[in-house]
mmCIF file of C-alpha atoms in Angstrom:
data_model
loop_
_atom_site.group_PDB
_atom_site.id
_atom_site.type_symbol
_atom_site.label_atom_id
_atom_site.label_comp_id
_atom_site.label_asym_id
_atom_site.label_seq_id
_atom_site.Cartn_x
_atom_site.Cartn_y
_atom_site.Cartn_z
ATOM 1 C CA MET A 141 18.938 20.086 0.908
ATOM 2 C CA ALA A 142 19.073 21.921 4.226
ATOM 3 C CA ASN A 143 16.050 21.397 6.460
ATOM 4 C CA SER A 144 15.317 25.109 6.344
ATOM 5 C CA ASP A 145 14.942 24.944 2.545
ATOM 6 C CA ARG A 146 12.498 22.052 2.548
ATOM 7 C CA LYS A 147 8.840 22.640 1.824
ATOM 8 C CA ARG A 148 6.393 21.153 4.313
ATOM 9 C CA VAL A 149 4.195 18.413 2.860
ATOM 10 C CA VAL A 150 0.677 17.507 3.969
ATOM 11 C CA VAL A 151 -1.946 14.904 3.074
ATOM 12 C CA THR A 152 -5.114 16.537 1.759
ATOM 13 C CA GLY A 153 -6.952 13.741 -0.037
ATOM 14 C CA LEU A 154 -7.340 9.961 0.211
ATOM 15 C CA GLY A 155 -8.827 7.240 -1.974
ATOM 16 C CA ALA A 156 -9.133 3.501 -1.461
ATOM 17 C CA ILE A 157 -10.310 0.444 -3.361
ATOM 18 C CA THR A 158 -9.771 -2.491 -0.988
ATOM 19 C CA PRO A 159 -10.995 -5.975 -0.054
ATOM 20 C CA ILE A 160 -12.920 -4.460 2.867
ATOM 21 C CA GLY A 161 -14.436 -1.439 1.121
ATOM 22 C CA ASN A 162 -14.411 0.429 -2.177
ATOM 23 C CA THR A 163 -14.594 3.945 -0.781
ATOM 24 C CA LEU A 164 -12.581 5.766 1.857
ATOM 25 C CA ASP A 165 -15.421 5.665 4.380
ATOM 26 C CA GLU A 166 -16.064 1.945 3.788
ATOM 27 C CA TYR A 167 -12.364 1.160 4.122
ATOM 28 C CA TRP A 168 -11.970 3.050 7.405
ATOM 29 C CA ALA A 169 -15.185 1.560 8.811
ATOM 30 C CA GLY A 170 -13.893 -1.892 7.892
ATOM 31 C CA LEU A 171 -10.511 -1.277 9.491
ATOM 32 C CA THR A 172 -11.909 -0.021 12.766
ATOM 33 C CA ALA A 173 -14.502 -2.822 12.918
ATOM 34 C CA GLY A 174 -11.908 -5.527 12.296
ATOM 35 C CA LYS A 175 -13.625 -6.597 9.082
ATOM 36 C CA ASN A 176 -12.112 -9.635 7.392
ATOM 37 C CA GLY A 177 -11.632 -9.403 3.624
ATOM 38 C CA VAL A 178 -10.288 -12.922 3.065
ATOM 39 C CA GLY A 179 -12.316 -15.687 1.429
ATOM 40 C CA MET A 180 -12.215 -18.389 -1.225
ATOM 41 C CA ILE A 181 -10.950 -17.241 -4.615
ATOM 42 C CA THR A 182 -13.750 -16.391 -7.054
ATOM 43 C CA HIS A 183 -11.762 -14.754 -9.881
ATOM 44 C CA PHE A 184 -10.981 -18.212 -11.274
ATOM 45 C CA ASP A 185 -11.445 -21.858 -10.308
ATOM 46 C CA PRO A 186 -8.634 -22.516 -7.804
ATOM 47 C CA ALA A 187 -9.320 -26.258 -7.393
ATOM 48 C CA ARG A 188 -5.915 -27.276 -8.781
ATOM 49 C CA HIS A 189 -4.009 -24.863 -6.534
ATOM 50 C CA ASP A 190 -2.423 -25.464 -3.140
ATOM 51 C CA CYS A 191 -3.598 -21.975 -2.143
ATOM 52 C CA ARG A 192 -7.288 -21.337 -2.831
ATOM 53 C CA ILE A 193 -7.854 -18.210 -0.729
ATOM 54 C CA ALA A 194 -7.309 -14.486 -1.246
ATOM 55 C CA ALA A 195 -8.606 -11.062 -0.248
ATOM 56 C CA GLU A 196 -10.489 -10.005 -3.365
ATOM 57 C CA VAL A 197 -12.060 -6.628 -4.044
ATOM 58 C CA LYS A 198 -15.823 -7.179 -4.123
ATOM 59 C CA GLY A 199 -18.484 -5.337 -6.080
ATOM 60 C CA PHE A 200 -16.028 -3.127 -7.951
ATOM 61 C CA ASP A 201 -17.195 -1.523 -11.193
ATOM 62 C CA ALA A 202 -14.728 0.694 -13.042
ATOM 63 C CA LEU A 203 -17.673 2.172 -14.961
ATOM 64 C CA ASP A 204 -18.527 4.130 -11.831
ATOM 65 C CA TYR A 205 -15.461 6.239 -12.634
ATOM 66 C CA VAL A 206 -14.499 5.827 -16.320
ATOM 67 C CA GLU A 207 -16.175 5.296 -19.680
ATOM 68 C CA ARG A 208 -16.666 1.718 -20.904
ATOM 69 C CA LYS A 209 -14.266 2.098 -23.846
ATOM 70 C CA GLU A 210 -11.531 3.406 -21.545
ATOM 71 C CA ALA A 211 -12.118 0.719 -18.910
ATOM 72 C CA LYS A 212 -11.762 -2.055 -21.504
ATOM 73 C CA ARG A 213 -8.285 -0.757 -22.317
ATOM 74 C CA MET A 214 -7.067 -0.966 -18.706
ATOM 75 C CA ASP A 215 -5.920 -3.993 -16.757
ATOM 76 C CA ARG A 216 -7.624 -4.300 -13.386
ATOM 77 C CA PHE A 217 -4.550 -2.970 -11.539
ATOM 78 C CA ALA A 218 -4.752 0.245 -13.570
ATOM 79 C CA GLN A 219 -8.522 0.507 -13.121
ATOM 80 C CA PHE A 220 -8.029 0.362 -9.362
ATOM 81 C CA ALA A 221 -5.427 3.137 -9.471
ATOM 82 C CA VAL A 222 -7.500 5.427 -11.689
ATOM 83 C CA CYS A 223 -10.615 4.995 -9.560
ATOM 84 C CA ALA A 224 -8.814 5.464 -6.224
ATOM 85 C CA SER A 225 -7.059 8.540 -7.641
ATOM 86 C CA LYS A 226 -10.347 10.087 -8.709
ATOM 87 C CA GLN A 227 -11.692 9.433 -5.212
ATOM 88 C CA ALA A 228 -8.629 11.063 -3.634
ATOM 89 C CA LEU A 229 -8.729 14.113 -5.897
ATOM 90 C CA ALA A 230 -12.417 14.631 -5.114
ATOM 91 C CA ASP A 231 -11.722 14.157 -1.399
ATOM 92 C CA ALA A 232 -9.020 16.824 -1.597
ATOM 93 C CA ASP A 233 -11.349 19.116 -3.597
ATOM 94 C CA LEU A 234 -8.342 19.789 -5.810
ATOM 95 C CA LYS A 235 -9.091 21.000 -9.334
ATOM 96 C CA ILE A 236 -6.515 20.365 -12.062
ATOM 97 C CA THR A 237 -6.641 23.052 -14.751
ATOM 98 C CA GLU A 238 -4.483 24.370 -17.569
ATOM 99 C CA LEU A 239 -3.006 26.807 -15.078
ATOM 100 C CA ASN A 240 -1.752 24.241 -12.540
ATOM 101 C CA ALA A 241 -1.505 20.944 -14.476
ATOM 102 C CA SER A 242 2.280 21.175 -14.845
ATOM 103 C CA GLN A 243 2.648 21.538 -11.055
ATOM 104 C CA ILE A 244 0.743 18.350 -10.205
ATOM 105 C CA GLY A 245 2.355 14.957 -10.746
ATOM 106 C CA VAL A 246 1.647 11.260 -10.327
ATOM 107 C CA ILE A 247 3.656 8.389 -8.853
ATOM 108 C CA VAL A 248 1.923 5.027 -8.555
ATOM 109 C CA GLY A 249 3.813 1.905 -7.513
ATOM 110 C CA THR A 250 3.025 -1.695 -8.380
ATOM 111 C CA GLY A 251 4.828 -4.957 -7.895
ATOM 112 C CA VAL A 252 3.474 -7.058 -10.751
ATOM 113 C CA GLY A 253 1.503 -4.905 -13.193
ATOM 114 C CA GLY A 254 -0.933 -6.351 -15.735
ATOM 115 C CA LEU A 255 -0.598 -10.052 -15.018
ATOM 116 C CA LYS A 256 -4.194 -10.902 -16.000
ATOM 117 C CA VAL A 257 -3.772 -9.350 -19.439
ATOM 118 C CA LEU A 258 -0.504 -11.221 -19.918
ATOM 119 C CA GLU A 259 -2.106 -14.559 -19.002
ATOM 120 C CA ASP A 260 -5.139 -13.958 -21.224
ATOM 121 C CA GLN A 261 -3.024 -12.937 -24.201
ATOM 122 C CA GLN A 262 -0.684 -15.901 -23.749
ATOM 123 C CA GLU A 263 -3.705 -18.184 -24.021
ATOM 124 C CA ILE A 264 -4.797 -16.414 -27.211
ATOM 125 C CA TYR A 265 -1.277 -16.727 -28.612
ATOM 126 C CA LEU A 266 -1.142 -20.460 -27.904
ATOM 127 C CA THR A 267 -4.630 -21.318 -29.158
ATOM 128 C CA ARG A 268 -5.254 -18.818 -31.957
ATOM 129 C CA GLY A 269 -1.819 -17.604 -33.008
ATOM 130 C CA PRO A 270 0.300 -14.449 -32.701
ATOM 131 C CA ASP A 271 -1.776 -12.457 -35.176
ATOM 132 C CA ARG A 272 -4.760 -12.575 -32.804
ATOM 133 C CA CYS A 273 -2.986 -10.925 -29.861
ATOM 134 C CA SER A 274 -4.434 -7.557 -28.868
ATOM 135 C CA PRO A 275 -2.673 -4.365 -29.932
ATOM 136 C CA PHE A 276 -3.426 -3.176 -26.405
ATOM 137 C CA MET A 277 -1.614 -6.093 -24.739
ATOM 138 C CA ILE A 278 1.665 -4.276 -24.060
ATOM 139 C CA PRO A 279 0.234 -0.901 -22.998
ATOM 140 C CA MET A 280 -2.267 -2.687 -20.738
ATOM 141 C CA MET A 281 0.368 -4.948 -19.202
ATOM 142 C CA ILE A 282 3.337 -2.700 -18.457
ATOM 143 C CA SER A 283 3.689 -1.574 -14.864
ATOM 144 C CA ASN A 284 4.027 2.153 -15.526
ATOM 145 C CA MET A 285 0.625 2.336 -17.172
ATOM 146 C CA ALA A 286 -1.221 2.892 -13.886
ATOM 147 C CA ALA A 287 0.713 6.127 -13.345
ATOM 148 C CA GLY A 288 0.322 7.077 -17.001
ATOM 149 C CA LEU A 289 -3.414 6.439 -17.110
ATOM 150 C CA VAL A 290 -4.012 8.281 -13.839
ATOM 151 C CA ALA A 291 -2.246 11.307 -15.316
ATOM 152 C CA ILE A 292 -4.279 11.047 -18.530
ATOM 153 C CA GLN A 293 -7.561 10.734 -16.644
ATOM 154 C CA LEU A 294 -6.771 13.622 -14.297
ATOM 155 C CA GLY A 295 -4.853 15.865 -16.699
ATOM 156 C CA ALA A 296 -1.785 15.965 -14.415
ATOM 157 C CA ARG A 297 1.298 16.974 -16.422
ATOM 158 C CA GLY A 298 3.863 17.242 -13.641
ATOM 159 C CA PRO A 299 6.476 14.633 -12.636
ATOM 160 C CA ASN A 300 5.296 11.122 -13.426
ATOM 161 C CA MET A 301 6.785 7.713 -12.749
ATOM 162 C CA CYS A 302 6.168 4.210 -11.473
ATOM 163 C CA THR A 303 8.032 2.634 -8.569
ATOM 164 C CA VAL A 304 8.495 -1.140 -8.923
ATOM 165 C CA THR A 305 10.088 -2.313 -5.675
ATOM 166 C CA ALA A 306 7.922 -5.344 -4.952
ATOM 167 C CA CYS A 307 5.961 -4.956 -1.702
ATOM 168 C CA ALA A 308 7.650 -1.615 -0.951
ATOM 169 C CA ALA A 309 6.475 -0.004 -4.201
ATOM 170 C CA GLY A 310 3.497 1.900 -2.795
ATOM 171 C CA SER A 311 5.516 3.370 0.056
ATOM 172 C CA ASN A 312 8.369 4.285 -2.285
ATOM 173 C CA ALA A 313 5.827 6.110 -4.457
ATOM 174 C CA ILE A 314 4.629 8.166 -1.485
ATOM 175 C CA GLY A 315 8.195 8.827 -0.366
ATOM 176 C CA GLU A 316 9.369 9.971 -3.784
ATOM 177 C CA ALA A 317 6.307 12.211 -4.175
ATOM 178 C CA PHE A 318 7.110 13.677 -0.758
ATOM 179 C CA ARG A 319 10.679 14.401 -1.898
ATOM 180 C CA LEU A 320 9.535 16.120 -5.097
ATOM 181 C CA ILE A 321 7.245 18.481 -3.193
ATOM 182 C CA GLN A 322 9.854 19.068 -0.492
ATOM 183 C CA GLY A 323 12.342 20.096 -3.158
ATOM 184 C CA GLY A 324 9.946 22.441 -4.937
ATOM 185 C CA TYR A 325 9.554 20.313 -8.090
ATOM 186 C CA ALA A 326 5.773 20.004 -7.676
ATOM 187 C CA LYS A 327 2.973 21.681 -5.745
ATOM 188 C CA ALA A 328 0.923 18.501 -5.381
ATOM 189 C CA MET A 329 1.330 14.797 -6.127
ATOM 190 C CA VAL A 330 -1.107 11.936 -6.617
ATOM 191 C CA CYS A 331 0.701 8.931 -5.162
ATOM 192 C CA GLY A 332 0.326 5.442 -3.754
ATOM 193 C CA GLY A 333 0.156 1.864 -4.948
ATOM 194 C CA THR A 334 -2.016 -0.587 -6.840
ATOM 195 C CA GLU A 335 -2.103 -4.307 -7.551
ATOM 196 C CA SER A 336 -4.287 -7.038 -9.025
ATOM 197 C CA ALA A 337 -2.341 -10.285 -9.124
ATOM 198 C CA ILE A 338 -4.996 -12.748 -7.913
ATOM 199 C CA THR A 339 -4.703 -14.801 -11.087
ATOM 200 C CA PRO A 340 -3.881 -18.465 -11.709
ATOM 201 C CA LEU A 341 -0.241 -17.690 -12.424
ATOM 202 C CA GLY A 342 0.082 -15.165 -9.605
ATOM 203 C CA ILE A 343 -1.274 -17.548 -6.984
ATOM 204 C CA ALA A 344 0.743 -20.483 -8.378
ATOM 205 C CA GLY A 345 3.961 -18.494 -8.350
ATOM 206 C CA PHE A 346 3.712 -17.315 -4.756
ATOM 207 C CA ALA A 347 2.586 -20.768 -3.631
ATOM 208 C CA ALA A 348 5.589 -22.332 -5.363
ATOM 209 C CA CYS A 349 7.964 -20.211 -3.299
ATOM 210 C CA LYS A 350 6.071 -21.169 -0.117
ATOM 211 C CA ALA A 351 5.112 -17.572 0.671
ATOM 212 C CA VAL A 352 1.319 -17.813 0.934
ATOM 213 C CA SER A 353 -1.031 -19.373 3.458
ATOM 214 C CA THR A 354 -2.686 -22.681 2.557
ATOM 215 C CA CYS A 355 -5.284 -22.455 5.324
ATOM 216 C CA ASN A 356 -7.996 -23.166 2.767
ATOM 217 C CA ASP A 357 -10.433 -24.701 5.241
ATOM 218 C CA ASP A 358 -10.589 -21.541 7.375
ATOM 219 C CA PRO A 359 -10.020 -18.464 5.175
ATOM 220 C CA SER A 360 -11.178 -15.946 7.778
ATOM 221 C CA HIS A 361 -8.341 -16.982 10.099
ATOM 222 C CA ALA A 362 -5.676 -17.549 7.444
ATOM 223 C CA CYS A 363 -4.005 -14.162 7.799
ATOM 224 C CA ARG A 364 -2.774 -13.938 11.396
ATOM 225 C CA PRO A 365 0.228 -11.628 11.761
ATOM 226 C CA PHE A 366 2.402 -12.136 14.859
ATOM 227 C CA ASP A 367 0.425 -15.262 15.803
ATOM 228 C CA VAL A 368 2.331 -18.501 16.377
ATOM 229 C CA GLN A 369 -0.051 -20.342 14.004
ATOM 230 C CA ARG A 370 0.647 -18.133 10.970
ATOM 231 C CA ASP A 371 1.731 -19.989 7.830
ATOM 232 C CA GLY A 372 2.138 -17.327 5.151
ATOM 233 C CA PHE A 373 0.562 -14.213 3.710
ATOM 234 C CA VAL A 374 -2.793 -13.989 1.952
ATOM 235 C CA MET A 375 -2.741 -12.150 -1.359
ATOM 236 C CA GLY A 376 -4.946 -9.078 -1.632
ATOM 237 C CA GLU A 377 -5.733 -6.578 -4.366
ATOM 238 C CA GLY A 378 -6.768 -2.960 -4.690
ATOM 239 C CA SER A 379 -5.298 0.519 -4.542
ATOM 240 C CA GLY A 380 -4.602 3.247 -2.014
ATOM 241 C CA ILE A 381 -3.907 6.797 -3.188
ATOM 242 C CA LEU A 382 -2.886 9.926 -1.284
ATOM 243 C CA ILE A 383 -2.897 13.538 -2.429
ATOM 244 C CA LEU A 384 0.210 15.217 -1.046
ATOM 245 C CA GLU A 385 0.513 18.994 -1.222
ATOM 246 C CA GLU A 386 3.023 21.640 -0.343
ATOM 247 C CA LEU A 387 1.645 23.161 2.850
ATOM 248 C CA GLU A 388 1.298 26.734 1.618
ATOM 249 C CA HIS A 389 -0.471 25.542 -1.520
ATOM 250 C CA ALA A 390 -2.940 23.604 0.633
ATOM 251 C CA LEU A 391 -3.502 26.507 3.023
ATOM 252 C CA ASP A 392 -3.979 28.992 0.206
ATOM 253 C CA ARG A 393 -6.911 27.017 -1.137
ATOM 254 C CA GLY A 394 -8.366 26.175 2.285
ATOM 255 C CA ALA A 395 -7.805 22.423 2.003
ATOM 256 C CA LYS A 396 -8.519 20.051 4.871
ATOM 257 C CA ILE A 397 -5.390 18.328 6.191
ATOM 258 C CA TYR A 398 -5.291 14.721 7.405
ATOM 259 C CA ALA A 399 -1.656 14.652 8.505
ATOM 260 C CA GLU A 400 1.821 15.886 7.646
ATOM 261 C CA VAL A 401 4.448 13.686 5.991
ATOM 262 C CA VAL A 402 7.793 14.423 7.597
ATOM 263 C CA GLY A 403 10.164 11.502 7.028
ATOM 264 C CA TYR A 404 11.180 8.922 4.423
ATOM 265 C CA GLY A 405 13.878 6.310 4.813
ATOM 266 C CA MET A 406 14.924 3.403 2.614
ATOM 267 C CA THR A 407 17.658 0.778 2.681
ATOM 268 C CA CYS A 408 18.430 -2.578 1.103
ATOM 269 C CA ASP A 409 19.251 -5.835 2.854
ATOM 270 C CA ALA A 410 21.551 -6.882 -0.029
ATOM 271 C CA TYR A 411 21.146 -10.359 1.394
ATOM 272 C CA HIS A 412 18.615 -12.686 -0.304
ATOM 273 C CA MET A 413 16.028 -12.644 -3.108
ATOM 274 C CA THR A 414 13.076 -13.278 -0.829
ATOM 275 C CA GLY A 415 14.389 -13.560 2.742
ATOM 276 C CA GLN A 416 15.165 -10.788 5.220
ATOM 277 C CA ILE A 417 18.532 -10.246 6.820
ATOM 278 C CA PRO A 418 18.575 -11.768 10.340
ATOM 279 C CA GLY A 419 17.680 -9.338 13.092
ATOM 280 C CA GLY A 420 16.163 -6.840 10.670
ATOM 281 C CA VAL A 421 19.188 -4.555 10.851
ATOM 282 C CA GLU A 422 18.504 -2.827 7.527
ATOM 283 C CA ALA A 423 14.774 -2.531 8.198
ATOM 284 C CA ALA A 424 15.746 -0.879 11.480
ATOM 285 C CA ARG A 425 18.086 1.472 9.647
ATOM 286 C CA ALA A 426 15.279 2.479 7.252
ATOM 287 C CA MET A 427 13.121 3.351 10.273
ATOM 288 C CA ALA A 428 15.957 5.281 11.900
ATOM 289 C CA LEU A 429 16.673 7.186 8.685
ATOM 290 C CA ALA A 430 12.999 8.129 8.325
ATOM 291 C CA LEU A 431 12.864 9.411 11.897
ATOM 292 C CA GLN A 432 16.091 11.320 11.419
ATOM 293 C CA ASP A 433 14.814 12.737 8.122
ATOM 294 C CA GLY A 434 11.741 14.053 9.908
ATOM 295 C CA ASN A 435 13.706 15.282 12.936
ATOM 296 C CA VAL A 436 11.506 12.997 15.035
ATOM 297 C CA SER A 437 12.677 11.441 18.292
ATOM 298 C CA PRO A 438 12.013 7.684 18.635
ATOM 299 C CA ASP A 439 10.549 8.463 22.062
ATOM 300 C CA THR A 440 7.652 10.327 20.420
ATOM 301 C CA VAL A 441 6.381 7.533 18.140
ATOM 302 C CA ASP A 442 2.827 6.526 19.079
ATOM 303 C CA TYR A 443 1.732 4.109 16.350
ATOM 304 C CA ILE A 444 3.271 1.877 13.685
ATOM 305 C CA ASN A 445 1.393 0.399 10.762
ATOM 306 C CA ALA A 446 3.585 -2.673 10.456
ATOM 307 C CA HIS A 447 4.470 -4.541 7.297
ATOM 308 C CA GLY A 448 3.144 -7.519 9.301
ATOM 309 C CA THR A 449 2.764 -10.071 6.527
ATOM 310 C CA SER A 450 1.835 -13.132 8.631
ATOM 311 C CA THR A 451 4.872 -15.026 7.342
ATOM 312 C CA PRO A 452 7.175 -17.016 9.624
ATOM 313 C CA ILE A 453 10.166 -14.824 8.693
ATOM 314 C CA ASN A 454 8.775 -11.292 8.493
ATOM 315 C CA ASP A 455 6.922 -10.905 11.778
ATOM 316 C CA PRO A 456 9.747 -11.689 14.250
ATOM 317 C CA THR A 457 12.241 -9.895 12.005
ATOM 318 C CA GLU A 458 10.125 -6.735 11.938
ATOM 319 C CA THR A 459 9.577 -6.998 15.686
ATOM 320 C CA ALA A 460 13.345 -7.157 16.228
ATOM 321 C CA ALA A 461 13.830 -4.184 13.892
ATOM 322 C CA ILE A 462 11.289 -2.094 15.806
ATOM 323 C CA LYS A 463 13.047 -2.893 19.088
ATOM 324 C CA LYS A 464 16.400 -2.003 17.582
ATOM 325 C CA THR A 465 15.048 1.334 16.359
ATOM 326 C CA LEU A 466 12.940 2.423 19.316
ATOM 327 C CA GLY A 467 14.635 0.717 22.257
ATOM 328 C CA ASP A 468 12.430 0.640 25.366
ATOM 329 C CA ARG A 469 9.856 2.799 23.572
ATOM 330 C CA ALA A 470 9.011 -0.219 21.381
ATOM 331 C CA TYR A 471 7.004 -1.740 24.243
ATOM 332 C CA LYS A 472 4.889 1.418 24.600
ATOM 333 C CA VAL A 473 3.975 1.865 20.918
ATOM 334 C CA ALA A 474 0.723 0.588 19.408
ATOM 335 C CA ILE A 475 1.513 -1.584 16.393
ATOM 336 C CA SER A 476 -0.957 -3.121 13.987
ATOM 337 C CA SER A 477 -0.924 -5.115 10.791
ATOM 338 C CA THR A 478 -3.925 -4.068 8.743
ATOM 339 C CA LYS A 479 -2.960 -6.872 6.338
ATOM 340 C CA SER A 480 -4.765 -9.135 8.810
ATOM 341 C CA MET A 481 -7.950 -7.663 7.304
ATOM 342 C CA THR A 482 -7.012 -6.681 3.742
ATOM 343 C CA GLY A 483 -4.502 -9.364 2.885
ATOM 344 C CA HIS A 484 -1.203 -8.357 1.292
ATOM 345 C CA LEU A 485 -1.609 -6.061 -1.708
ATOM 346 C CA LEU A 486 2.039 -6.500 -2.742
ATOM 347 C CA GLY A 487 2.922 -3.242 -4.546
ATOM 348 C CA GLY A 488 -0.401 -1.765 -3.450
ATOM 349 C CA ALA A 489 0.189 -2.440 0.243
ATOM 350 C CA GLY A 490 2.074 0.756 1.023
ATOM 351 C CA GLY A 491 -0.715 2.751 -0.606
ATOM 352 C CA ILE A 492 -3.627 1.471 1.456
ATOM 353 C CA GLU A 493 -1.448 1.369 4.571
ATOM 354 C CA GLY A 494 -0.351 4.964 4.038
ATOM 355 C CA VAL A 495 -4.043 5.851 3.819
ATOM 356 C CA ALA A 496 -4.703 3.896 7.021
ATOM 357 C CA THR A 497 -1.854 5.661 8.833
ATOM 358 C CA ALA A 498 -3.092 9.120 7.861
ATOM 359 C CA LEU A 499 -6.608 8.191 8.997
ATOM 360 C CA ALA A 500 -5.300 6.775 12.283
ATOM 361 C CA ILE A 501 -3.723 10.143 13.028
ATOM 362 C CA LYS A 502 -6.770 12.111 11.907
ATOM 363 C CA HIS A 503 -9.249 10.068 13.961
ATOM 364 C CA SER A 504 -6.974 9.155 16.907
ATOM 365 C CA VAL A 505 -7.677 5.456 16.436
ATOM 366 C CA ALA A 506 -5.240 2.583 15.998
ATOM 367 C CA PRO A 507 -6.767 -0.160 13.807
ATOM 368 C CA PRO A 508 -6.457 -3.709 15.135
ATOM 369 C CA THR A 509 -4.466 -6.769 14.183
ATOM 370 C CA ILE A 510 -7.214 -9.372 13.911
ATOM 371 C CA ASN A 511 -6.759 -13.136 14.362
ATOM 372 C CA LEU A 512 -4.024 -12.594 16.963
ATOM 373 C CA GLU A 513 -5.004 -15.350 19.388
ATOM 374 C CA THR A 514 -1.721 -17.018 20.391
ATOM 375 C CA PRO A 515 1.141 -14.531 20.107
ATOM 376 C CA ASP A 516 4.483 -15.843 18.925
ATOM 377 C CA PRO A 517 6.929 -15.562 21.877
ATOM 378 C CA GLU A 518 9.340 -13.794 19.508
ATOM 379 C CA CYS A 519 6.634 -11.199 18.812
ATOM 380 C CA ASP A 520 6.137 -9.662 22.240
ATOM 381 C CA LEU A 521 5.119 -6.076 21.475
ATOM 382 C CA ASP A 522 1.693 -4.400 21.592
ATOM 383 C CA TYR A 523 -0.021 -5.350 18.311
ATOM 384 C CA VAL A 524 -3.475 -3.900 19.145
ATOM 385 C CA ALA A 525 -4.927 -7.395 19.160
ATOM 386 C CA ASN A 526 -8.401 -7.927 17.716
ATOM 387 C CA ALA A 527 -10.047 -4.583 18.535
ATOM 388 C CA ALA A 528 -9.376 -1.002 17.460
ATOM 389 C CA ARG A 529 -8.082 1.373 20.116
ATOM 390 C CA SER A 530 -8.912 5.044 20.607
ATOM 391 C CA MET A 531 -5.713 6.847 21.581
ATOM 392 C CA PRO A 532 -3.801 10.039 20.856
ATOM 393 C CA ILE A 533 -1.621 9.560 17.777
ATOM 394 C CA ASN A 534 0.737 12.426 17.085
ATOM 395 C CA VAL A 535 3.537 10.520 15.340
ATOM 396 C CA ALA A 536 3.067 7.369 13.262
ATOM 397 C CA MET A 537 5.238 5.231 11.023
ATOM 398 C CA SER A 538 4.322 2.943 8.132
ATOM 399 C CA ASN A 539 6.695 0.109 7.195
ATOM 400 C CA SER A 540 6.969 -1.722 3.875
ATOM 401 C CA PHE A 541 9.497 -4.406 2.980
ATOM 402 C CA GLY A 542 9.819 -6.114 -0.402
ATOM 403 C CA PHE A 543 11.406 -9.085 -2.147
ATOM 404 C CA GLY A 544 14.892 -8.065 -3.209
ATOM 405 C CA GLY A 545 15.604 -6.604 0.210
ATOM 406 C CA HIS A 546 13.785 -3.277 -0.197
ATOM 407 C CA ASN A 547 13.019 -1.556 3.137
ATOM 408 C CA VAL A 548 10.925 1.613 3.293
ATOM 409 C CA THR A 549 9.574 3.621 6.219
ATOM 410 C CA LEU A 550 7.356 6.703 6.102
ATOM 411 C CA VAL A 551 6.806 8.994 9.091
ATOM 412 C CA PHE A 552 3.577 10.950 9.479
ATOM 413 C CA LYS A 553 2.709 13.559 12.134
ATOM 414 C CA LYS A 554 -0.448 15.264 13.283
ATOM 415 C CA TYR A 555 -0.547 18.614 11.464
ATOM 416 C CA GLN A 556 0.044 21.621 13.684
#
């Protein structure tokens, strides 16, 4: 599609259920204060596990948003998505009616889906037999159900799908929603990511592949992106949802605008199941494609919400990719890993980080990377260490990279 035929797309609503706050205001206050969401696991007894820490959502009650009967038929990952979506729709002051329902769609990404339901039902199967398994097991477990249930709860009958690209899923969801509005296939989209995989099997699986931190004696310092002492990511949970709208649709109804989405790039390493290609060449190409898509010069980028997982491989690889993409500008850009506070939400990461990027533009504040005390010599850029920074942010990028080699970059701009 020629650039002249593309619709402009803006962010008009945001919702967040996170380890550092269960509303948009709480989440942003936590980000700017450098709040740490990591602690000992409470969802189950982790005594047998090598990893006993995570960034759990605290004080969440789905009944604040949905009826008890409906909540019982949702896995936690879907509850998060439904509740964050209702927040975002209210924030956007967007009403879905019979007249516009077919023009409003939903894309919600997740990496794992209903793992808790699967584990619980497996236990029932083994101890009580197959006839005692719940008839709701499959519809509660399957990954697409977050997107389906959000649409049911909101009455959105437009395009609907689920992106399942590991830790890039939330960003892919935002990117694909952006494309649908750009192309005129929808007037508005509810999009983002969700995850709730802090379960015995989820923690055991990531620990077995040596991906997670085992800094059990000091949870608050376990997630330390770009620091030489990092030893793996800390699993988080929650959901981040954005309302994207075609600009004229937003203006016609007098909507507030957080930022404009202008670019979306994705590539694949085609290299390794869990590792990244050396030098981050394909991550760099995703960034370059997103900038090109948005007709944005690398010299104008002010802020990057990094993937920044706190793993030995990701952080120097992403640093190299940023340098490859931006050249000398890389040393002048503020970069932060908000995972240092929220942990890694897997398929939900791109959702809450997209929310953070839009808020950074709106409020002219770059959130910090906390726990950055001894920078890795290979990570020599400006990671906004330990304290938020007030600064003009006109152009920002959000990076997400996933197992399987998925690389996704979104480019946001201040709306003008």
